[in-house]
Structures are given as structure tokens and as C-alpha cells.
Tab-separated table of C-alpha atoms and ligand atoms in Angstrom:
chain	number	residue	atom	x	y	z
D	1	MET	CA	100.802	96.514	67.935
D	2	ALA	CA	97.617	97.826	69.527
D	3	THR	CA	95.815	95.377	71.757
D	4	PRO	CA	92.766	94.265	69.735
D	5	SER	CA	89.460	94.564	71.515
D	6	TYR	CA	87.432	91.371	71.171
D	7	PRO	CA	84.558	90.904	70.916
D	8	PRO	CA	84.082	93.982	68.744
D	9	PRO	CA	81.309	96.202	70.137
D	10	LEU	CA	78.109	96.369	68.113
D	11	ALA	CA	77.795	99.677	66.317
D	12	GLY	CA	75.721	102.059	68.410
D	13	ALA	CA	75.357	99.606	71.314
D	14	PRO	CA	75.793	100.957	74.854
D	15	ALA	CA	79.046	100.011	76.590
D	16	GLN	CA	78.715	96.605	78.209
D	17	GLY	CA	78.657	96.358	81.984
D	18	PHE	CA	81.622	95.233	84.074
D	19	ALA	CA	80.351	91.735	84.865
D	20	THR	CA	79.587	91.110	81.200
D	21	ARG	CA	83.057	92.217	80.134
D	22	ALA	CA	84.666	90.187	82.935
D	23	ILE	CA	83.127	87.098	81.352
D	24	HIS	CA	83.301	87.862	77.638
D	25	ALA	CA	86.058	90.376	76.859
D	26	GLY	CA	88.929	88.713	75.032
D	27	GLU	CA	87.081	85.395	74.834
D	28	ALA	CA	84.469	85.639	72.088
D	29	PRO	CA	84.444	82.091	70.677
D	30	TYR	CA	84.955	82.960	67.019
D	31	PHE	CA	87.125	86.028	67.253
D	32	ARG	CA	90.089	84.327	65.667
D	33	GLU	CA	90.335	82.562	62.359
D	34	GLY	CA	90.602	78.821	62.794
D	35	SER	CA	89.050	78.859	66.266
D	36	ALA	CA	87.105	75.720	67.151
D	37	GLY	CA	84.635	77.994	68.900
D	38	ASP	CA	86.023	77.387	72.399
D	39	VAL	CA	83.742	79.101	74.903
D	40	ALA	CA	86.703	79.495	77.245
D	41	ALA	CA	89.933	80.763	75.663
D	42	PRO	CA	92.142	77.673	75.231
D	43	ILE	CA	95.650	77.342	76.626
D	44	HIS	CA	98.163	77.702	73.809
D	45	LEU	CA	101.354	76.010	74.923
D	46	ALA	CA	103.496	76.194	71.768
D	47	THR	CA	106.603	78.282	72.250
D	48	THR	CA	106.936	79.189	68.590
D	49	TYR	CA	104.653	79.686	65.590
D	50	ALA	CA	105.231	78.535	62.022
D	51	ARG	CA	105.392	80.893	59.096
D	52	GLN	CA	105.020	79.983	55.413
D	53	LYS	CA	107.331	82.619	53.995
D	54	VAL	CA	110.692	83.600	55.465
D	55	ALA	CA	110.003	87.291	55.280
D	56	GLN	CA	106.350	87.106	56.358
D	57	PRO	CA	105.776	86.271	60.003
D	58	GLY	CA	102.215	85.391	60.940
D	59	ARG	CA	100.343	87.166	63.687
D	60	TYR	CA	102.325	85.196	66.284
D	61	GLU	CA	106.072	84.550	66.117
D	62	TYR	CA	107.490	83.465	69.448
D	63	VAL	CA	105.827	82.984	72.832
D	64	ARG	CA	107.753	85.669	74.692
D	65	SER	CA	106.581	88.225	72.148
D	66	GLN	CA	102.963	87.089	71.782
D	67	ASN	CA	100.779	84.239	72.943
D	68	PRO	CA	97.052	83.891	72.200
D	69	THR	CA	96.083	82.953	75.764
D	70	ARG	CA	98.054	85.817	77.282
D	71	GLU	CA	96.635	88.143	74.655
D	72	ALA	CA	93.063	87.154	75.567
D	73	LEU	CA	93.867	88.062	79.168
D	74	GLU	CA	95.533	91.343	78.186
D	75	VAL	CA	92.389	92.273	76.247
D	76	LYS	CA	90.145	91.361	79.181
D	77	LEU	CA	92.262	93.305	81.690
D	78	ALA	CA	92.342	96.363	79.453
D	79	SER	CA	88.584	96.220	79.058
D	80	LEU	CA	88.013	96.036	82.814
D	81	GLU	CA	90.338	98.948	83.652
D	82	ASN	CA	88.858	101.080	80.817
D	83	ALA	CA	92.350	101.016	79.306
D	84	ARG	CA	93.380	100.883	75.680
D	85	TYR	CA	96.241	98.481	76.346
D	86	GLY	CA	97.091	95.698	78.754
D	87	LEU	CA	100.291	93.738	79.372
D	88	ALA	CA	100.618	90.651	81.567
D	89	PHE	CA	103.782	89.622	83.432
D	90	SER	CA	105.050	86.739	85.497
D	91	SER	CA	104.427	88.608	88.797
D	92	GLY	CA	103.437	92.020	90.062
D	93	LEU	CA	107.064	92.753	90.890
D	94	ALA	CA	108.142	91.563	87.432
D	95	ALA	CA	105.756	94.103	85.862
D	96	GLU	CA	107.191	96.817	88.096
D	97	THR	CA	110.830	95.866	87.564
D	98	THR	CA	111.160	94.708	84.006
D	99	ALA	CA	108.804	97.129	82.284
D	100	LEU	CA	107.776	100.084	84.410
D	101	LEU	CA	110.910	100.978	86.373
D	102	ALA	CA	112.907	100.148	83.262
D	103	LEU	CA	111.517	103.436	81.876
D	104	LEU	CA	113.875	105.262	84.268
D	105	LYS	CA	117.616	105.912	84.120
D	106	ALA	CA	120.365	106.842	86.558
D	107	GLY	CA	119.713	110.247	88.125
D	108	ASP	CA	115.928	109.941	87.893
D	109	HIS	CA	113.792	110.358	90.993
D	110	ILE	CA	110.509	108.820	92.163
D	111	VAL	CA	108.077	110.312	94.671
D	112	ALA	CA	106.324	107.390	96.354
D	113	PHE	CA	103.657	106.925	99.023
D	114	ASP	CA	105.421	106.171	102.317
D	115	ASP	CA	103.163	103.152	102.815
D	116	LEU	CA	103.635	100.577	100.040
D	117	TYR	CA	103.850	96.810	99.716
D	118	GLY	CA	107.182	95.893	101.387
D	119	GLY	CA	108.434	94.147	98.252
D	120	THR	CA	107.957	97.291	96.151
D	121	LYS	CA	109.851	99.381	98.703
D	122	ARG	CA	112.595	96.750	98.819
D	123	LEU	CA	112.850	96.975	95.036
D	124	PHE	CA	113.243	100.778	95.159
D	125	GLU	CA	115.664	100.755	98.090
D	126	HIS	CA	117.830	97.715	97.503
D	127	VAL	CA	117.750	97.181	93.749
D	128	PHE	CA	117.015	100.371	91.817
D	129	ALA	CA	118.862	102.655	94.254
D	130	ARG	CA	122.046	100.839	93.170
D	131	PHE	CA	121.363	101.968	89.615
D	132	GLY	CA	121.163	105.610	90.699
D	133	ILE	CA	117.373	105.843	90.834
D	134	GLU	CA	116.392	107.664	94.007
D	135	THR	CA	113.025	107.498	95.779
D	136	SER	CA	111.516	109.962	98.281
D	137	TYR	CA	108.680	108.723	100.467
D	138	VAL	CA	105.855	111.037	101.424
D	139	ASP	CA	102.586	110.780	103.250
D	140	ALA	CA	100.530	111.053	100.089
D	141	THR	CA	97.274	111.285	102.036
D	142	SER	CA	98.199	114.952	101.520
D	143	ALA	CA	98.597	115.815	97.824
D	144	PRO	CA	100.425	119.106	98.657
D	145	LEU	CA	103.025	117.123	100.635
D	146	ALA	CA	103.546	114.891	97.610
D	147	GLU	CA	103.940	117.914	95.349
D	148	LYS	CA	106.522	119.434	97.702
D	149	ALA	CA	108.743	116.374	97.217
D	150	VAL	CA	108.849	116.819	93.419
D	151	LYS	CA	112.306	117.855	92.139
D	152	PRO	CA	113.606	118.676	88.655
D	153	SER	CA	114.801	115.055	88.374
D	154	THR	CA	111.431	113.549	89.386
D	155	LYS	CA	109.932	111.336	86.691
D	156	MET	CA	107.307	109.269	88.490
D	157	LEU	CA	104.678	109.530	91.198
D	158	TRP	CA	104.014	106.055	92.594
D	159	VAL	CA	101.081	105.303	94.860
D	160	GLU	CA	98.882	102.550	96.153
D	161	SER	CA	95.361	103.493	97.179
D	162	PRO	CA	94.440	101.930	99.546
D	163	THR	CA	97.987	101.288	100.737
D	164	ASN	CA	99.416	98.012	101.929
D	165	PRO	CA	99.053	97.506	104.881
D	166	LEU	CA	97.773	100.723	106.521
D	167	MET	CA	94.802	101.246	104.206
D	168	LYS	CA	95.645	104.906	103.582
D	169	LEU	CA	94.204	106.585	100.487
D	170	CYS	CA	95.456	109.312	98.225
D	171	ASP	CA	93.319	111.605	96.131
D	172	ILE	CA	94.076	110.100	92.716
D	173	ARG	CA	92.556	113.044	90.804
D	174	ALA	CA	94.732	115.501	92.757
D	175	MET	CA	97.822	113.356	92.187
D	176	ALA	CA	97.014	113.211	88.469
D	177	GLU	CA	96.864	117.001	88.364
D	178	ILE	CA	100.293	117.214	90.038
D	179	ALA	CA	101.663	114.685	87.565
D	180	ARG	CA	100.234	116.662	84.652
D	181	GLN	CA	101.663	119.965	85.854
D	182	HIS	CA	105.147	118.567	86.411
D	183	GLY	CA	105.247	116.193	83.442
D	184	LEU	CA	105.410	113.039	85.600
D	185	ILE	CA	104.079	109.530	85.089
D	186	LEU	CA	101.441	108.742	87.712
D	187	VAL	CA	101.536	105.056	88.632
D	188	VAL	CA	98.650	103.691	90.699
D	189	ASP	CA	98.852	100.181	92.102
D	190	ASN	CA	95.189	99.118	92.043
D	191	THR	CA	95.731	95.649	93.504
D	192	PHE	CA	93.669	96.175	96.672
D	193	LEU	CA	90.422	97.348	95.048
D	194	SER	CA	90.694	95.654	91.646
D	195	PRO	CA	89.093	97.341	88.623
D	196	TYR	CA	85.704	96.283	89.956
D	197	PHE	CA	85.821	99.015	92.600
D	198	GLN	CA	88.315	101.555	91.239
D	199	LYS	CA	89.528	102.670	87.802
D	200	PRO	CA	92.561	104.900	88.260
D	201	LEU	CA	92.968	105.632	84.528
D	202	ASP	CA	89.521	107.255	84.562
D	203	LEU	CA	90.742	109.418	87.461
D	204	GLY	CA	93.779	110.590	85.468
D	205	ALA	CA	96.491	108.016	86.258
D	206	ASP	CA	98.945	107.102	83.483
D	207	VAL	CA	99.706	103.514	84.482
D	208	VAL	CA	97.795	100.982	86.577
D	209	VAL	CA	99.777	98.183	88.224
D	210	HIS	CA	98.261	94.924	89.393
D	211	SER	CA	99.480	91.958	91.265
D	212	ILE	CA	97.312	89.405	89.431
D	213	THR	CA	98.260	87.075	92.279
D	214	LYS	CA	95.530	88.745	94.375
D	215	TYR	CA	91.879	89.477	93.431
D	216	LEU	CA	92.264	89.049	89.668
D	217	GLY	CA	93.470	85.457	90.029
D	218	GLY	CA	91.264	85.213	93.082
D	219	HIS	CA	92.006	81.636	94.159
D	220	SER	CA	95.557	81.811	95.555
D	221	ASP	CA	96.949	79.667	92.759
D	222	VAL	CA	98.427	82.116	90.227
D	223	LEU	CA	101.472	84.395	90.404
D	224	GLY	CA	101.175	87.245	87.905
D	225	GLY	CA	101.228	90.965	87.302
D	226	ALA	CA	99.800	93.469	84.855
D	227	LEU	CA	100.205	97.010	83.537
D	228	LEU	CA	97.349	98.960	81.944
D	229	VAL	CA	97.768	102.197	80.008
D	230	ASN	CA	95.990	104.468	77.534
D	231	SER	CA	98.932	106.245	75.924
D	232	ASP	CA	100.211	104.759	72.653
D	233	ALA	CA	103.750	105.955	73.368
D	234	LEU	CA	103.847	104.497	76.873
D	235	TYR	CA	102.370	101.211	75.673
D	236	GLU	CA	104.980	100.905	72.945
D	237	ARG	CA	107.825	101.395	75.443
D	238	LEU	CA	106.341	99.036	78.028
D	239	GLN	CA	105.591	96.386	75.437
D	240	TYR	CA	109.141	96.706	74.120
D	241	HIS	CA	110.405	96.095	77.670
D	242	GLN	CA	108.010	93.184	78.156
D	243	ASN	CA	109.439	91.456	75.096
D	244	SER	CA	113.054	92.521	75.714
D	245	ALA	CA	113.180	91.507	79.381
D	246	GLY	CA	110.925	88.488	78.972
D	247	ALA	CA	109.141	88.275	82.323
D	248	VAL	CA	105.861	87.346	80.650
D	249	LEU	CA	102.889	85.556	82.174
D	250	PRO	CA	102.969	81.872	81.139
D	251	PRO	CA	99.961	80.538	79.174
D	252	PHE	CA	98.664	78.273	81.932
D	253	ASP	CA	98.664	81.146	84.410
D	254	ALA	CA	96.984	83.383	81.834
D	255	TYR	CA	94.264	80.733	81.487
D	256	LEU	CA	93.769	80.462	85.252
D	257	THR	CA	93.520	84.239	85.489
D	258	LEU	CA	90.957	84.406	82.671
D	259	ARG	CA	88.964	81.807	84.566
D	260	GLY	CA	89.315	83.649	87.875
D	261	ILE	CA	88.275	87.031	86.489
D	262	LYS	CA	84.939	85.675	85.254
D	263	THR	CA	83.689	85.769	88.855
D	264	LEU	CA	85.489	88.962	89.894
D	265	ALA	CA	82.296	91.018	90.191
D	266	VAL	CA	80.474	88.554	92.440
D	267	ARG	CA	83.590	87.802	94.474
D	268	MET	CA	84.347	91.472	95.135
D	269	GLU	CA	80.773	92.116	96.312
D	270	GLN	CA	81.016	89.260	98.800
D	271	HIS	CA	84.554	90.183	99.927
D	272	GLN	CA	83.261	93.657	100.685
D	273	LYS	CA	80.144	92.472	102.546
D	274	ASN	CA	82.235	90.158	104.684
D	275	ALA	CA	84.923	92.780	105.300
D	276	LEU	CA	82.331	95.250	106.503
D	277	ALA	CA	80.872	92.641	108.875
D	278	VAL	CA	84.351	91.810	110.204
D	279	ALA	CA	85.246	95.516	110.579
D	280	ARG	CA	82.053	96.194	112.558
D	281	PHE	CA	82.771	93.217	114.829
D	282	LEU	CA	86.378	94.286	115.435
D	283	GLU	CA	85.435	97.928	116.070
D	284	CYS	CA	83.350	96.835	119.058
D	285	HIS	CA	85.876	94.387	120.520
D	286	HIS	CA	87.753	95.401	123.686
D	287	ARG	CA	90.942	93.617	122.513
D	288	VAL	CA	91.123	95.827	119.410
D	289	SER	CA	92.432	99.405	119.637
D	290	ARG	CA	91.804	100.592	116.067
D	291	VAL	CA	90.372	99.286	112.801
D	292	LEU	CA	91.551	100.568	109.414
D	293	TYR	CA	88.937	99.927	106.727
D	294	PRO	CA	87.984	102.623	104.186
D	295	GLY	CA	84.407	101.312	104.175
D	296	ALA	CA	83.961	102.131	107.878
D	297	GLU	CA	82.697	105.626	108.780
D	298	SER	CA	85.541	105.756	111.326
D	299	HIS	CA	88.157	105.718	108.538
D	300	PRO	CA	89.570	109.269	108.254
D	301	GLN	CA	89.289	109.151	104.461
D	302	HIS	CA	85.906	107.452	104.186
D	303	ASP	CA	84.520	110.352	102.119
D	304	LEU	CA	87.443	110.235	99.690
D	305	ALA	CA	86.943	106.475	99.372
D	306	LYS	CA	83.338	107.085	98.341
D	307	ALA	CA	84.309	109.887	95.971
D	308	GLN	CA	86.870	108.008	93.899
D	309	ALA	CA	85.894	104.354	94.153
D	310	SER	CA	82.614	102.459	93.941
D	311	GLY	CA	83.508	100.230	96.897
D	312	PHE	CA	86.036	99.534	99.616
D	313	GLY	CA	87.327	96.032	98.961
D	314	GLY	CA	88.006	93.106	101.219
D	315	VAL	CA	91.241	94.017	103.018
D	316	LEU	CA	91.411	95.673	106.412
D	317	ALA	CA	93.949	96.123	109.178
D	318	PHE	CA	93.621	96.444	112.928
D	319	ASP	CA	95.720	96.798	116.051
D	320	ILE	CA	95.525	94.327	118.886
D	321	ARG	CA	95.289	96.081	122.257
D	322	GLY	CA	98.224	94.457	124.005
D	323	THR	CA	101.734	93.338	123.181
D	324	ALA	CA	103.402	91.756	120.171
D	325	ALA	CA	103.146	88.447	122.058
D	326	HIS	CA	99.358	88.892	122.286
D	327	ALA	CA	99.226	89.540	118.535
D	328	GLU	CA	101.214	86.375	117.791
D	329	ALA	CA	99.140	84.284	120.192
D	330	PHE	CA	95.939	85.578	118.560
D	331	LEU	CA	97.197	84.707	115.072
D	332	GLU	CA	98.252	81.228	116.109
D	333	ARG	CA	94.877	80.485	117.758
D	334	LEU	CA	92.876	81.111	114.590
D	335	ARG	CA	91.436	78.006	112.920
D	336	LEU	CA	89.550	79.207	109.858
D	337	PHE	CA	91.709	82.205	108.906
D	338	THR	CA	94.957	81.018	107.366
D	339	LEU	CA	98.109	82.639	108.714
D	340	ALA	CA	99.801	83.494	105.428
D	341	GLU	CA	101.112	86.312	103.253
D	342	SER	CA	99.140	87.434	100.198
D	343	LEU	CA	95.522	88.516	99.858
D	344	GLY	CA	92.586	88.532	97.489
D	345	GLY	CA	91.837	84.806	97.401
D	346	VAL	CA	88.442	83.318	98.199
D	347	GLU	CA	89.814	82.057	101.509
D	348	SER	CA	90.453	84.420	104.420
D	349	LEU	CA	94.123	85.124	105.062
D	350	ILE	CA	95.643	86.949	107.995
D	351	GLU	CA	99.156	88.119	108.786
D	352	GLN	CA	101.393	90.321	110.905
D	353	PRO	CA	103.034	92.798	108.466
D	354	SER	CA	105.981	93.583	110.753
D	355	GLN	CA	107.223	89.972	110.668
D	356	MET	CA	105.811	88.921	107.327
D	357	THR	CA	104.953	91.114	104.296
D	358	HIS	CA	106.856	94.172	105.549
D	359	ALA	CA	109.741	92.448	107.350
D	360	SER	CA	112.153	93.729	104.688
D	361	LEU	CA	111.706	97.292	106.013
D	362	GLU	CA	113.920	98.561	108.850
D	363	LYS	CA	112.118	98.528	112.212
D	364	ALA	CA	112.543	102.326	112.546
D	365	GLU	CA	111.033	102.830	109.100
D	366	ARG	CA	108.056	100.623	109.971
D	367	GLU	CA	107.485	102.428	113.234
D	368	LYS	CA	107.731	105.842	111.592
D	369	ILE	CA	104.747	105.121	109.363
D	370	GLY	CA	102.713	103.146	111.915
D	371	ILE	CA	103.384	99.476	111.187
D	372	SER	CA	103.590	98.282	114.782
D	373	ASP	CA	104.150	94.717	115.965
D	374	THR	CA	100.499	94.603	117.031
D	375	LEU	CA	99.210	95.511	113.565
D	376	ILE	CA	97.294	92.694	111.889
D	377	ARG	CA	96.274	92.663	108.223
D	378	VAL	CA	93.255	90.657	107.125
D	379	SER	CA	92.202	89.614	103.648
D	380	VAL	CA	88.579	88.746	104.276
D	381	GLY	CA	87.507	85.842	102.107
D	382	ILE	CA	84.053	84.862	100.904
D	383	GLU	CA	83.249	82.204	103.507
D	384	ASP	CA	80.113	82.580	105.660
D	385	PRO	CA	80.725	85.760	107.655
D	386	ALA	CA	79.321	84.218	110.866
D	387	ASP	CA	82.038	81.542	110.728
D	388	LEU	CA	84.734	84.180	110.226
D	389	ILE	CA	83.505	86.240	113.166
D	390	ALA	CA	83.236	83.176	115.393
D	391	ASP	CA	86.850	82.306	114.624
D	392	LEU	CA	88.055	85.848	115.396
D	393	GLU	CA	86.021	85.883	118.601
D	394	GLN	CA	87.535	82.688	119.984
D	395	ALA	CA	91.069	83.777	119.048
D	396	LEU	CA	90.637	87.223	120.659
D	397	ASP	CA	89.585	85.622	123.940
D	398	PHE	CA	92.983	85.905	125.626
N	401	P1T	O1	103.605	89.147	94.597
N	401	P1T	P1	103.574	89.857	93.283
N	401	P1T	O2	102.588	89.297	92.322
N	401	P1T	O3	104.936	90.047	92.690
N	401	P1T	O4	102.982	91.339	93.553
N	401	P1T	C1	103.663	92.302	94.292
N	401	P1T	C2	102.683	93.267	94.886
N	401	P1T	C3	102.467	94.488	94.256
N	401	P1T	N1	101.597	95.387	94.733
N	401	P1T	C4	100.878	95.134	95.846
N	401	P1T	C5	99.928	96.168	96.369
N	401	P1T	C6	101.026	93.917	96.517
N	401	P1T	O5	100.285	93.694	97.601
N	401	P1T	C7	101.959	92.957	96.039
N	401	P1T	C8	102.190	91.663	96.722
N	401	P1T	N2	101.723	91.618	98.046
N	401	P1T	C9	101.813	90.558	98.889
N	401	P1T	C10	102.394	89.399	98.595
N	401	P1T	C11	101.222	90.783	100.216
N	401	P1T	O6	100.981	89.814	100.975
N	401	P1T	O7	100.963	91.934	100.556
């Protein structure tokens, strides 16, 4: 079943802007028969739907297969990513595992960016490797290097851009061309920029992955994931997996995400403003040896960032000049930044990838790609930037 696009566009009207779609897509009050006219899509909690005739199911049958609240979100997400279809799952990793990687079989091969969320790498290495699915990691900042790793058994190219946590970019258009030439599925995890700043499907990607848990939810109170695609065939397979494996986003979480997305445009603008202010402060601080933020002119791929995205997001990383003990002491002295995993919420979060989000990687593997014990990752929230900088300043005074 194709994802319906509500509200239907007016004939001949120009495409609506992002902020308008973030608020209205999927939630037009009278798009469904019998609607009370709810301005916000209601939470439908029923697990099953009645039919009047045995052989004639209604539009909805059973919650795992379809749910009106989840469907409203799937429509909204598809609209924002300029996708034809959206699917929502119980976590980002659930979307990856139960639908996307389930496209592969024993003997298949993935070429992946060497810098990825630690949980995704753990999934490749410690779960799917046992099923005979092999992954090669490449520094995909170079598209030719990525192409060199393609083998006859390769089925997928898998990238994040920017990467977690080193903020590396890949040229999504170039990767899409490689995927096209070799008949591969290009997967782009767009969690860090959100569709507000980057639309990988428009750049040629086949599948967009999201951890809804981050900017889409936006308030650190929802765990969810999503896949967005344009191809009918791919959608049919992924939707079949979504229903067969059952890791769907529950209705309450779908509702919270719908609510969160309504402010995505304004949140992302403020995240970016604050991140730029924090990056500029850190770049000038003697206790900081390098800052990794695609929005800073010092970022080696700043031009690529401008060429393929309309903004740079709210996450950055930096290295403390000193020892791992200095990095830990700094983190523990902070008062406003919360020392926690995750990102993309309105509140600023900070963490040490080597002991937190990327602790599941071997130390040698972390060191090979540049995740040192002094690397700090920051998800800059939307508090007053002066308060954020004051907190960093006092904690860096060691
Ligand atoms: O946590 P979950 O919703 O399952 O999403 C996994 C995931 C996928 N992709 C990216 C780029 C991610 O950053 C994540 C989750 N990341 C964190 C929890 C983190 O702190 O980096």
C-alpha cells in the first residue's frame, strides 16, 4: 500500500515549504472519514480494528500492520525527506536490523564508512557477521576509496554524513553514482542533520535512515527509527519486513514524534546558531587542540558541507589538549551540559565517545580512525548560548 499523502496538494499550487509541511503533513484535520477534526493527530491505542464482513478487512486490520497515528507520522516524515514512502520503527537500530539489513542474505557484503555510530558497527560486527554478512570499512571521505572496496558480492553502501562522532562527510552524489554503476543500495543515515538541513534522496540515495530518538523527536523522550525511500519495490520489501518482524513505533511514541517535528525547523536553526557559537569559542581556547564542526571554515570538508546540505546541524566534536584524565575531569565539572549519551534534544548533552557511545568498538579500532580518549562529542542544545559558553569556560579552567 502506497503511503497516502495528506493533506492533498491543491492543483497547481507551489510545493509547500518545509516548516509548513513539518506542521501540517499527515495531520490535516478532516483527512479521514469519521475524524472529529482533531487539529493534532490523535493517539489511536486500539490493537485491532473491527470489520463488518469476514472477507472484507477495513483500511486498518491489526496494529502491527497499520496504525493511524503511526501512519500520520510516516506521511509527515516522507514529506519532509521528499520521499514517496516512510516507515517508522521502535528504534533506529530496529529500523536497521529488522527491515533494512533483512534485505541481505548470507554471502552478501556491505561497504560502510569507517566512522559510524558504535551501535550500528556493533550490529554489523557482532550480529550480522554471524549470519555470513560481511562488512568492509573505508574512509568514505574519499569516494574512490569506497569504490575500490566494492566486490562482486557487495549489495549495500552504508554511510553517515556527518559521521558519528568524528563529523566526517562523504560526497553523497558521488556515492550515489558508485551505487548506480555497481547496482548497490545506497543507505544514508541522516540522523545528524535531519531533513531540515539535508535530503539524501534528492542527492541520489536509495534509503534514508533516522534515529527518531534524536532531532526528530527533539525532546529526549522518544525512542524510534525511520526509513524513507522512493522506490516502490524497495518500499514493498521494507514494509513487508516491518510487518513481519514487528518492531514498529508504538502509537504514543508516534504522537510524541509528530508533536516534536512541528518545531523541527525552528529548533534546527537555533541548534545551528548555538553550535557555531560554541565551535568559535572552543577554536580559540588553549585547552582545545582541534574542533570538528562542518560549519566551521576550519573543517576540511566545509565546502562539501555547503554543497550538499543547507546547514551544518548542532553536533560537534573536539579534542581536549591533555590526558584522558583531563577530559574526564572537564566532563564532570560541567553544570549545564548533561553528561549523557544521545543527541538532538533541546538540552545540551556531552559525552566521551571512547567510554560511552563507541565503547563497543575495540580500542585499536577506535584509535585507527581517530576516536581518542580526549575526544569529546557535544550535542549543542537550544539554551542561551552565553550560558553554554560560560559553563564550558568554567569546566575548561583546569
Ligand atoms: O538509538 P537508536 O534510536 O536505536 O538509533 C541508533 C542510531 C542510528 N544512527 C545514528 C547516527 C545514531 O547516532 C544512533 C544512536 N546514537 C546514539 C545513541 C548516540 O549517542 O550517538
